Amino acid sequence: MAEMMYWQAILRAHDEELARDPLVFAMGEDIGVAGGTYKATSGLYAKYGPERVIDTPISENSYTGIGIGAAMLGCRPIVEIMSVNFAWLAMDQLMNNAAKIHYMSGGKIRCPFVMRVPGGTAHQLGAQHSARMEKVFMGISGLRVVTPATPRDAYGLLKSAVRSDDPVVLIEHESMYNLKGEVPDEEFFTPLEGVKVMRPGRDLSIFAYNISVHWALQAAERLAKEGVEAEVIDLRALKPLDRAGIAASVRKTHRALIVEEDEAPVGVGAEVMALINEDAFFELDAAPVRVHAKDVPIPYNRRLEKAAIPNADDVVAAAKKLLGK
Amino acid sequence: MEASDRKRLLREMLFARRFEERCAQAYQEREIGGFLHLYPGQEACAIGVLEKARKGQDYVVTGYRDHIHAIQCGADPKEVMAELYGKETGSSRGRGGSMHIYDVDHHFMGGYALVGGPFPLAAGFAKAIKLRGGDEIAICFLGDGANNQGTFHETMNMASLWKLPVLFVCENNLYGIGTAIERASSEINQYLRVAPYKIAASQVDGQDIDVVMAEAEKAITHVREKREPYFLELMTYRLRGHSMSDSGAYRSKEEVEQWAQRDPIGIYKKRLEAAGIIDAAAFQAMDEEILEQIENEIVRFALESPEPRVEDLERYVYVAEGA
């Protein structure tokens, strides 16, 4: 078991898949010669050449479409979008083509297409570089959406995404590329469906994903010092959501808190609450609570930015409120 | 070209015309729903170009006016009609409809409703061909209206930059729905618009199938041998509306009548008559035989086919495990 950074785990998954299958290729802005904005494809250009590690012009919608077209003929492209905000430009190809081709061809065409996007807010990048688009991706029929919170999952989910016959969006995080964690040395695959229990507990369930898993874990640590045992669930797959896994945790703890980096109207929090209502309403001892970003374009100013995005303090406060403390 | 082949081409154009007219009838009878975009007037384009392609090998994609492109690639017209009727036997099992015909076995990779959406898909097919190392090419048929989308410029740039073996066929019918080309495009000659991307291009009459075939042969040879893109503009005209819900208010009766004089079927029929390949009686017999086939084989198949089962509504959202 080696410790590696999130970006290194992504790089390893790329390298293994490119080495294994000549129809796997990677494309995106600056991923080749420059090695990728977050180094996640560094060294691959020299190893696999310009036909398989492709530096694209700044044309998100069409290089996404080129990846989709290649996938329709059996290639397995891994398309990197430099910043999740730029994925808005690729939404036409992603949602109108990738997500729908298998269905609207009556199952006759497969689209094993992978899009990697660094989602989330980093540090003072302003409104046009701080988008969180999970609510958009998870609302599109036909897509799979996964969000690795650890280097281990960054590797395992990308491996599974490349092998999947469905289009998969991987939402990474700009602030997590240097996050360290243990990754097993042998090859493994993380399932594209299902929640993961990050920390078992009995008093409340904290549902989180991507960076908010770390806020939830920090909060659980602090709550434990006050005698509260929080169960932290990494949703990990946002589409399809594991409703059985969510309900199972609620049946155990009878209290639910959802933490999302995205702003609240429409999103992970709202969806998980709806599922809890539908599947486990009578198991609840209190109304579910959500912690989320403020409904504002993310401001540049450091203080304002910090105020817009939730953190572990907010999770602790919400948990206490939920427990009536 | 052999006389028998020329006769076959005339039949294919006439079949395309009658097929689409029958679709219009079924639409008016409410047997076909949704939007319906028909091909009359443009037959020489798809039929002429695909005559020079390797059918079943080259990968073809187009927009929503797609029935005839699918059939010319080898799709069974019965399955295309069944798709329009929304049946389980349809080419997309009733899930696609008129704008989304597919025939993967014959490498017809679909019709798409977003104008300009297929440009990058076609370049992607070419990318896949290149990685696999075959000598097939990708062929993308779209209208002039699509050239005002960003995907046109982005894809032309990358197709040229990366030397992708893709033929772009622009069927310039002079209107983007109801907006005349001179009101939508600062450059009316579409083939000139790819010059900055250093893509070889030409513009020819799209109503004369002999002209189309001659130019398509050159274009396809260019793409296949040089392994780089080509842009072929065919000047054509739709004799019907953009879709079945077209008021026609944007163009004059005189203009339509003038173009009807240059009906591709009329032009070719006259030529074959002059060459002694067909006469009025033989043409009449051909027409009757087509109408009979459409009615008794094709429409009957569509009518008698089962609808998809509601229990299967959620099939094909994802690829089934083990499928």
mmCIF file of N, CA, C and O in Angstrom, chain A residues 1-13 147-159 170 172 176-184 188 190 196 198 214 234 236:
data_model
loop_
_atom_site.group_PDB
_atom_site.id
_atom_site.type_symbol
_atom_site.label_atom_id
_atom_site.label_comp_id
_atom_site.label_asym_id
_atom_site.label_seq_id
_atom_site.Cartn_x
_atom_site.Cartn_y
_atom_site.Cartn_z
ATOM 1 N N MET A 1 0.860 -1.210 0.000
ATOM 2 C CA MET A 1 0.000 0.000 0.000
ATOM 3 C C MET A 1 0.883 1.243 0.000
ATOM 4 O O MET A 1 1.677 1.436 0.908
ATOM 5 N N ALA A 2 0.710 2.054 -1.000
ATOM 6 C CA ALA A 2 1.543 3.256 -1.096
ATOM 7 C C ALA A 2 0.703 4.483 -0.791
ATOM 8 O O ALA A 2 -0.489 4.524 -1.095
ATOM 9 N N GLU A 3 1.340 5.477 -0.202
ATOM 10 C CA GLU A 3 0.644 6.745 -0.022
ATOM 11 C C GLU A 3 0.880 7.557 -1.279
ATOM 12 O O GLU A 3 2.017 7.645 -1.761
ATOM 13 N N MET A 4 -0.163 8.087 -1.808
ATOM 14 C CA MET A 4 0.025 8.972 -2.960
ATOM 15 C C MET A 4 -0.988 10.103 -2.940
ATOM 16 O O MET A 4 -1.963 10.073 -2.190
ATOM 17 N N MET A 5 -0.709 11.101 -3.777
ATOM 18 C CA MET A 5 -1.621 12.230 -3.844
ATOM 19 C C MET A 5 -2.738 11.925 -4.843
ATOM 20 O O MET A 5 -2.600 11.062 -5.702
ATOM 21 N N TYR A 6 -3.809 12.658 -4.660
ATOM 22 C CA TYR A 6 -5.005 12.520 -5.501
ATOM 23 C C TYR A 6 -4.626 12.574 -6.992
ATOM 24 O O TYR A 6 -5.032 11.724 -7.764
ATOM 25 N N TRP A 7 -3.789 13.549 -7.358
ATOM 26 C CA TRP A 7 -3.421 13.662 -8.775
ATOM 27 C C TRP A 7 -2.604 12.467 -9.236
ATOM 28 O O TRP A 7 -2.713 12.023 -10.381
ATOM 29 N N GLN A 8 -1.800 11.930 -8.340
ATOM 30 C CA GLN A 8 -0.980 10.772 -8.708
ATOM 31 C C GLN A 8 -1.849 9.525 -8.910
ATOM 32 O O GLN A 8 -1.553 8.687 -9.762
ATOM 33 N N ALA A 9 -2.901 9.428 -8.123
ATOM 34 C CA ALA A 9 -3.827 8.299 -8.271
ATOM 35 C C ALA A 9 -4.533 8.367 -9.621
ATOM 36 O O ALA A 9 -4.723 7.344 -10.296
ATOM 37 N N ILE A 10 -4.903 9.580 -10.013
ATOM 38 C CA ILE A 10 -5.566 9.764 -11.315
ATOM 39 C C ILE A 10 -4.581 9.441 -12.436
ATOM 40 O O ILE A 10 -4.917 8.758 -13.413
ATOM 41 N N LEU A 11 -3.363 9.894 -12.261
ATOM 42 C CA LEU A 11 -2.328 9.623 -13.261
ATOM 43 C C LEU A 11 -2.085 8.120 -13.399
ATOM 44 O O LEU A 11 -1.987 7.584 -14.511
ATOM 45 N N ARG A 12 -2.037 7.432 -12.274
ATOM 46 C CA ARG A 12 -1.793 5.984 -12.323
ATOM 47 C C ARG A 12 -2.929 5.271 -13.075
ATOM 48 O O ARG A 12 -2.686 4.377 -13.886
ATOM 49 N N ALA A 13 -4.170 5.669 -12.805
ATOM 50 C CA ALA A 13 -5.308 5.040 -13.495
ATOM 51 C C ALA A 13 -5.205 5.279 -15.006
ATOM 52 O O ALA A 13 -5.411 4.366 -15.813
ATOM 53 N N THR A 147 -18.010 11.001 -7.692
ATOM 54 C CA THR A 147 -17.207 12.077 -7.102
ATOM 55 C C THR A 147 -16.222 11.511 -6.089
ATOM 56 O O THR A 147 -16.584 11.270 -4.944
ATOM 57 N N PRO A 148 -14.985 11.259 -6.500
ATOM 58 C CA PRO A 148 -14.012 10.706 -5.558
ATOM 59 C C PRO A 148 -13.626 11.705 -4.470
ATOM 60 O O PRO A 148 -13.296 12.853 -4.761
ATOM 61 N N ALA A 149 -13.646 11.243 -3.222
ATOM 62 C CA ALA A 149 -13.246 12.092 -2.091
ATOM 63 C C ALA A 149 -11.840 11.781 -1.639
ATOM 64 O O ALA A 149 -11.267 12.523 -0.852
ATOM 65 N N THR A 150 -11.265 10.674 -2.105
ATOM 66 C CA THR A 150 -9.932 10.242 -1.637
ATOM 67 C C THR A 150 -9.090 9.818 -2.836
ATOM 68 O O THR A 150 -9.626 9.492 -3.892
ATOM 69 N N PRO A 151 -7.773 9.774 -2.676
ATOM 70 C CA PRO A 151 -6.913 9.266 -3.755
ATOM 71 C C PRO A 151 -7.315 7.847 -4.159
ATOM 72 O O PRO A 151 -7.316 7.498 -5.341
ATOM 73 N N ARG A 152 -7.657 7.021 -3.187
ATOM 74 C CA ARG A 152 -8.060 5.648 -3.464
ATOM 75 C C ARG A 152 -9.248 5.611 -4.425
ATOM 76 O O ARG A 152 -9.256 4.868 -5.412
ATOM 77 N N ASP A 153 -10.259 6.438 -4.134
ATOM 78 C CA ASP A 153 -11.441 6.453 -5.005
ATOM 79 C C ASP A 153 -11.157 7.169 -6.325
ATOM 80 O O ASP A 153 -11.761 6.840 -7.350
ATOM 81 N N ALA A 154 -10.253 8.142 -6.297
ATOM 82 C CA ALA A 154 -9.910 8.833 -7.547
ATOM 83 C C ALA A 154 -9.346 7.814 -8.537
ATOM 84 O O ALA A 154 -9.669 7.822 -9.729
ATOM 85 N N TYR A 155 -8.535 6.904 -8.030
ATOM 86 C CA TYR A 155 -7.973 5.842 -8.871
ATOM 87 C C TYR A 155 -9.063 4.834 -9.260
ATOM 88 O O TYR A 155 -9.286 4.569 -10.446
ATOM 89 N N GLY A 156 -9.727 4.305 -8.252
ATOM 90 C CA GLY A 156 -10.677 3.206 -8.490
ATOM 91 C C GLY A 156 -11.876 3.615 -9.315
ATOM 92 O O GLY A 156 -12.383 2.834 -10.130
ATOM 93 N N LEU A 157 -12.339 4.839 -9.123
ATOM 94 C CA LEU A 157 -13.500 5.292 -9.893
ATOM 95 C C LEU A 157 -13.118 5.574 -11.345
ATOM 96 O O LEU A 157 -13.894 5.295 -12.261
ATOM 97 N N LEU A 158 -11.924 6.139 -11.552
ATOM 98 C CA LEU A 158 -11.520 6.394 -12.942
ATOM 99 C C LEU A 158 -11.322 5.066 -13.680
ATOM 100 O O LEU A 158 -11.720 4.914 -14.838
ATOM 101 N N LYS A 159 -10.744 4.088 -12.994
ATOM 102 C CA LYS A 159 -10.572 2.768 -13.611
ATOM 103 C C LYS A 159 -11.938 2.195 -14.028
ATOM 104 O O LYS A 159 -12.112 1.709 -15.152
ATOM 105 N N LEU A 170 -16.775 12.275 -13.966
ATOM 106 C CA LEU A 170 -16.060 12.230 -12.687
ATOM 107 C C LEU A 170 -15.858 13.653 -12.218
ATOM 108 O O LEU A 170 -15.167 14.434 -12.887
ATOM 109 N N GLU A 172 -13.958 15.806 -9.873
ATOM 110 C CA GLU A 172 -12.817 15.853 -8.954
ATOM 111 C C GLU A 172 -12.906 17.173 -8.184
ATOM 112 O O GLU A 172 -13.976 17.774 -8.143
ATOM 113 N N MET A 176 -8.300 19.416 -4.005
ATOM 114 C CA MET A 176 -7.938 18.093 -3.459
ATOM 115 C C MET A 176 -6.819 17.385 -4.208
ATOM 116 O O MET A 176 -6.440 16.277 -3.836
ATOM 117 N N TYR A 177 -6.290 17.998 -5.279
ATOM 118 C CA TYR A 177 -5.294 17.278 -6.083
ATOM 119 C C TYR A 177 -4.033 16.915 -5.286
ATOM 120 O O TYR A 177 -3.359 15.953 -5.608
ATOM 121 N N ASN A 178 -3.737 17.690 -4.240
ATOM 122 C CA ASN A 178 -2.543 17.373 -3.437
ATOM 123 C C ASN A 178 -2.883 16.598 -2.167
ATOM 124 O O ASN A 178 -2.009 16.366 -1.328
ATOM 125 N N LEU A 179 -4.140 16.205 -2.046
ATOM 126 C CA LEU A 179 -4.559 15.413 -0.880
ATOM 127 C C LEU A 179 -3.851 14.053 -0.916
ATOM 128 O O LEU A 179 -3.800 13.400 -1.948
ATOM 129 N N LYS A 180 -3.319 13.645 0.251
ATOM 130 C CA LYS A 180 -2.602 12.363 0.306
ATOM 131 C C LYS A 180 -3.493 11.273 0.880
ATOM 132 O O LYS A 180 -4.348 11.529 1.735
ATOM 133 N N GLY A 181 -3.265 10.057 0.449
ATOM 134 C CA GLY A 181 -4.021 8.929 1.005
ATOM 135 C C GLY A 181 -3.418 7.621 0.540
ATOM 136 O O GLY A 181 -2.596 7.580 -0.375
ATOM 137 N N GLU A 182 -3.845 6.554 1.177
ATOM 138 C CA GLU A 182 -3.330 5.226 0.847
ATOM 139 C C GLU A 182 -4.066 4.668 -0.370
ATOM 140 O O GLU A 182 -5.296 4.766 -0.464
ATOM 141 N N VAL A 183 -3.293 4.122 -1.267
ATOM 142 C CA VAL A 183 -3.883 3.463 -2.437
ATOM 143 C C VAL A 183 -3.227 2.088 -2.569
ATOM 144 O O VAL A 183 -1.989 2.009 -2.649
ATOM 145 N N PRO A 184 -4.017 1.013 -2.558
ATOM 146 C CA PRO A 184 -3.426 -0.324 -2.680
ATOM 147 C C PRO A 184 -2.562 -0.439 -3.931
ATOM 148 O O PRO A 184 -2.856 0.178 -4.961
ATOM 149 N N PHE A 188 -7.376 -2.283 -8.749
ATOM 150 C CA PHE A 188 -8.728 -2.507 -8.210
ATOM 151 C C PHE A 188 -9.706 -1.523 -8.848
ATOM 152 O O PHE A 188 -9.300 -0.548 -9.493
ATOM 153 N N THR A 190 -13.365 0.626 -8.182
ATOM 154 C CA THR A 190 -14.361 1.108 -7.231
ATOM 155 C C THR A 190 -15.712 1.143 -7.941
ATOM 156 O O THR A 190 -15.803 1.689 -9.041
ATOM 157 N N LYS A 196 -20.534 4.770 0.509
ATOM 158 C CA LYS A 196 -19.454 4.167 1.279
ATOM 159 C C LYS A 196 -19.507 4.722 2.705
ATOM 160 O O LYS A 196 -19.536 5.949 2.898
ATOM 161 N N MET A 198 -17.864 5.967 5.691
ATOM 162 C CA MET A 198 -16.511 6.441 5.982
ATOM 163 C C MET A 198 -16.210 6.338 7.472
ATOM 164 O O MET A 198 -15.064 6.239 7.888
ATOM 165 N N HIS A 214 -14.719 15.473 3.700
ATOM 166 C CA HIS A 214 -13.668 15.844 4.650
ATOM 167 C C HIS A 214 -14.193 16.793 5.725
ATOM 168 O O HIS A 214 -13.816 16.690 6.885
ATOM 169 N N ASP A 234 -20.161 8.646 2.570
ATOM 170 C CA ASP A 234 -19.758 9.261 1.299
ATOM 171 C C ASP A 234 -20.731 8.760 0.233
ATOM 172 O O ASP A 234 -20.775 7.565 -0.067
ATOM 173 N N ARG A 236 -20.623 9.296 -2.871
ATOM 174 C CA ARG A 236 -19.690 8.862 -3.916
ATOM 175 C C ARG A 236 -20.300 8.822 -5.317
ATOM 176 O O ARG A 236 -19.785 9.426 -6.238
#
